[in-house]
Amino acid sequence: MTNSAEVHEALRKIDEQVAMSQHRAQLMQDLAVQIEAIHVEVTSPGGEMTVHVDANGRLIDIDLTSRAMALEPSRVRTLLLDSLDEAYEEATRRSVALASAAFGPDAPTVAGLRENAERYRPQLKREEDEQ
């Protein structure tokens, strides 16, 4: 190969790498928008309440029915915590599914989402934990 051909080949490879990097960056931006749009609703088994959480499992809203008002406060608390826990799990599952679809199930991005979901899992204090 001539010096000129080697330079052209090196430049072609650099162009390919830049294009791949730009594509991956766009995938990451798209993924971030999709994950940010995740909103999960979970209704308690008896229909006493529905919790609404964002992609990070943070409580956005809660709808209570008259059934909830008839319960003992400790039961309402348990239903709320159970619903929040379930909603967090669902938000995590959706985020991981989106990342897996974009990058493949074994991608570092997917592993990072799973690790962060566990690391930042809300520490919901249960009454039985306090005894």
Short mmCIF file of C-alpha atoms in Angstrom, two decimals:
data_model
loop_
_atom_site.label_atom_id
_atom_site.label_comp_id
_atom_site.label_asym_id
_atom_site.label_seq_id
_atom_site.Cartn_x
_atom_site.Cartn_y
_atom_site.Cartn_z
CA MET A 1 0.00 0.00 0.00
CA THR A 2 1.23 3.45 -0.78
CA ASN A 3 1.49 6.11 1.83
CA SER A 4 -1.54 7.88 0.32
CA ALA A 5 -3.61 4.67 0.36
CA GLU A 6 -2.66 4.05 4.00
CA VAL A 7 -3.75 7.57 4.93
CA HIS A 8 -7.08 7.13 3.11
CA GLU A 9 -7.67 3.81 4.84
CA ALA A 10 -6.87 5.29 8.25
CA LEU A 11 -9.22 8.22 7.57
CA ARG A 12 -11.97 5.82 6.45
CA LYS A 13 -11.63 3.88 9.69
CA ILE A 14 -11.76 7.07 11.73
CA ASP A 15 -14.88 8.14 9.83
CA GLU A 16 -16.49 4.77 10.62
CA GLN A 17 -15.62 5.10 14.29
CA VAL A 18 -17.03 8.64 14.43
CA ALA A 19 -20.24 7.49 12.71
CA MET A 20 -20.61 4.59 15.16
CA SER A 21 -20.01 6.92 18.10
CA GLN A 22 -22.58 9.39 16.82
CA HIS A 23 -25.09 6.57 16.29
CA ARG A 24 -24.51 5.28 19.83
CA ALA A 25 -24.85 8.78 21.26
CA GLN A 26 -28.17 9.19 19.44
CA LEU A 27 -29.34 5.82 20.80
CA MET A 28 -28.42 6.95 24.31
CA GLN A 29 -30.31 10.23 23.89
CA ASP A 30 -33.36 8.39 22.55
CA LEU A 31 -33.18 5.92 25.41
CA ALA A 32 -32.98 8.71 27.99
CA VAL A 33 -36.12 10.32 26.53
CA GLN A 34 -37.97 6.99 26.51
CA ILE A 35 -37.00 6.18 30.08
CA GLU A 36 -37.92 9.66 31.27
CA ALA A 37 -41.40 9.14 29.77
CA ILE A 38 -42.03 6.03 31.90
CA HIS A 39 -44.92 6.46 34.30
CA VAL A 40 -46.29 3.47 36.17
CA GLU A 41 -49.63 3.08 37.89
CA VAL A 42 -50.22 0.26 40.36
CA THR A 43 -53.55 -0.36 42.02
CA SER A 44 -53.71 -2.24 45.31
CA PRO A 45 -55.29 -5.71 45.09
CA GLY A 46 -58.58 -4.55 46.65
CA GLY A 47 -58.72 -1.33 44.64
CA GLU A 48 -58.22 0.86 47.71
CA MET A 49 -55.56 3.01 46.08
CA THR A 50 -53.56 3.60 42.93
CA VAL A 51 -50.01 4.91 43.11
CA HIS A 52 -48.37 6.74 40.22
CA VAL A 53 -44.57 6.73 39.98
CA ASP A 54 -42.01 8.05 37.53
CA ALA A 55 -39.19 6.13 35.87
CA ASN A 56 -37.13 6.30 39.08
CA GLY A 57 -39.96 4.96 41.20
CA ARG A 58 -40.65 8.33 42.84
CA LEU A 59 -44.23 8.87 43.89
CA ILE A 60 -45.99 11.33 41.59
CA ASP A 61 -49.54 10.91 42.80
CA ILE A 62 -51.82 8.65 44.79
CA ASP A 63 -55.53 8.09 44.31
CA LEU A 64 -57.45 6.83 47.32
CA THR A 65 -60.92 5.34 47.22
CA SER A 66 -63.48 5.28 49.99
CA ARG A 67 -62.37 1.69 50.65
CA ALA A 68 -59.00 3.02 51.78
CA MET A 69 -60.67 5.39 54.22
CA ALA A 70 -62.41 2.47 55.90
CA LEU A 71 -59.14 0.64 56.64
CA GLU A 72 -56.94 0.82 59.68
CA PRO A 73 -54.04 3.22 59.13
CA SER A 74 -51.50 0.39 59.39
CA ARG A 75 -53.29 -1.48 56.57
CA VAL A 76 -53.33 1.64 54.39
CA ARG A 77 -49.61 2.04 55.05
CA THR A 78 -48.92 -1.59 54.11
CA LEU A 79 -50.96 -1.29 50.89
CA LEU A 80 -49.17 1.92 50.01
CA LEU A 81 -45.70 0.48 50.58
CA ASP A 82 -46.54 -2.71 48.70
CA SER A 83 -47.91 -0.72 45.77
CA LEU A 84 -44.87 1.57 45.71
CA ASP A 85 -42.54 -1.42 45.76
CA GLU A 86 -44.42 -3.06 42.89
CA ALA A 87 -44.42 0.18 40.91
CA TYR A 88 -40.67 0.60 41.39
CA GLU A 89 -40.12 -2.92 40.12
CA GLU A 90 -42.28 -2.25 37.06
CA ALA A 91 -40.52 1.04 36.29
CA THR A 92 -37.18 -0.75 36.55
CA ARG A 93 -38.37 -3.60 34.33
CA ARG A 94 -39.53 -1.13 31.67
CA SER A 95 -36.27 0.83 31.76
CA VAL A 96 -34.18 -2.33 31.45
CA ALA A 97 -36.39 -3.61 28.61
CA LEU A 98 -35.92 -0.36 26.68
CA ALA A 99 -32.15 -0.45 27.16
CA SER A 100 -32.01 -4.14 26.22
CA ALA A 101 -33.94 -3.44 23.01
CA ALA A 102 -31.58 -0.58 22.13
CA PHE A 103 -28.23 -2.14 23.04
CA GLY A 104 -28.79 -5.85 23.69
CA PRO A 105 -29.39 -7.61 27.00
CA ASP A 106 -25.69 -8.01 27.82
CA ALA A 107 -24.70 -4.40 27.16
CA PRO A 108 -22.92 -2.42 29.87
CA THR A 109 -25.73 0.16 29.74
CA VAL A 110 -28.26 -2.53 30.70
CA ALA A 111 -26.04 -3.85 33.48
CA GLY A 112 -25.60 -0.29 34.76
CA LEU A 113 -29.36 0.28 34.86
CA ARG A 114 -29.84 -2.93 36.82
CA GLU A 115 -27.09 -2.03 39.28
CA ASN A 116 -28.45 1.49 39.78
CA ALA A 117 -31.98 0.16 40.26
CA GLU A 118 -30.74 -2.01 43.09
CA ARG A 119 -28.43 0.65 44.55
CA TYR A 120 -31.11 3.37 44.56
CA ARG A 121 -34.08 1.15 45.46
CA PRO A 122 -36.27 3.10 47.88
CA GLN A 123 -35.75 1.90 51.42
CA LEU A 124 -39.37 1.45 52.43
CA LYS A 125 -39.61 1.00 56.16
CA ARG A 126 -42.11 -1.67 57.14
CA GLU A 127 -43.72 -1.97 60.56
CA GLU A 128 -42.33 -5.46 60.93
CA ASP A 129 -38.84 -3.98 60.38
CA GLU A 130 -39.30 -1.72 63.39
CA GLN A 131 -40.10 -4.49 65.85
#
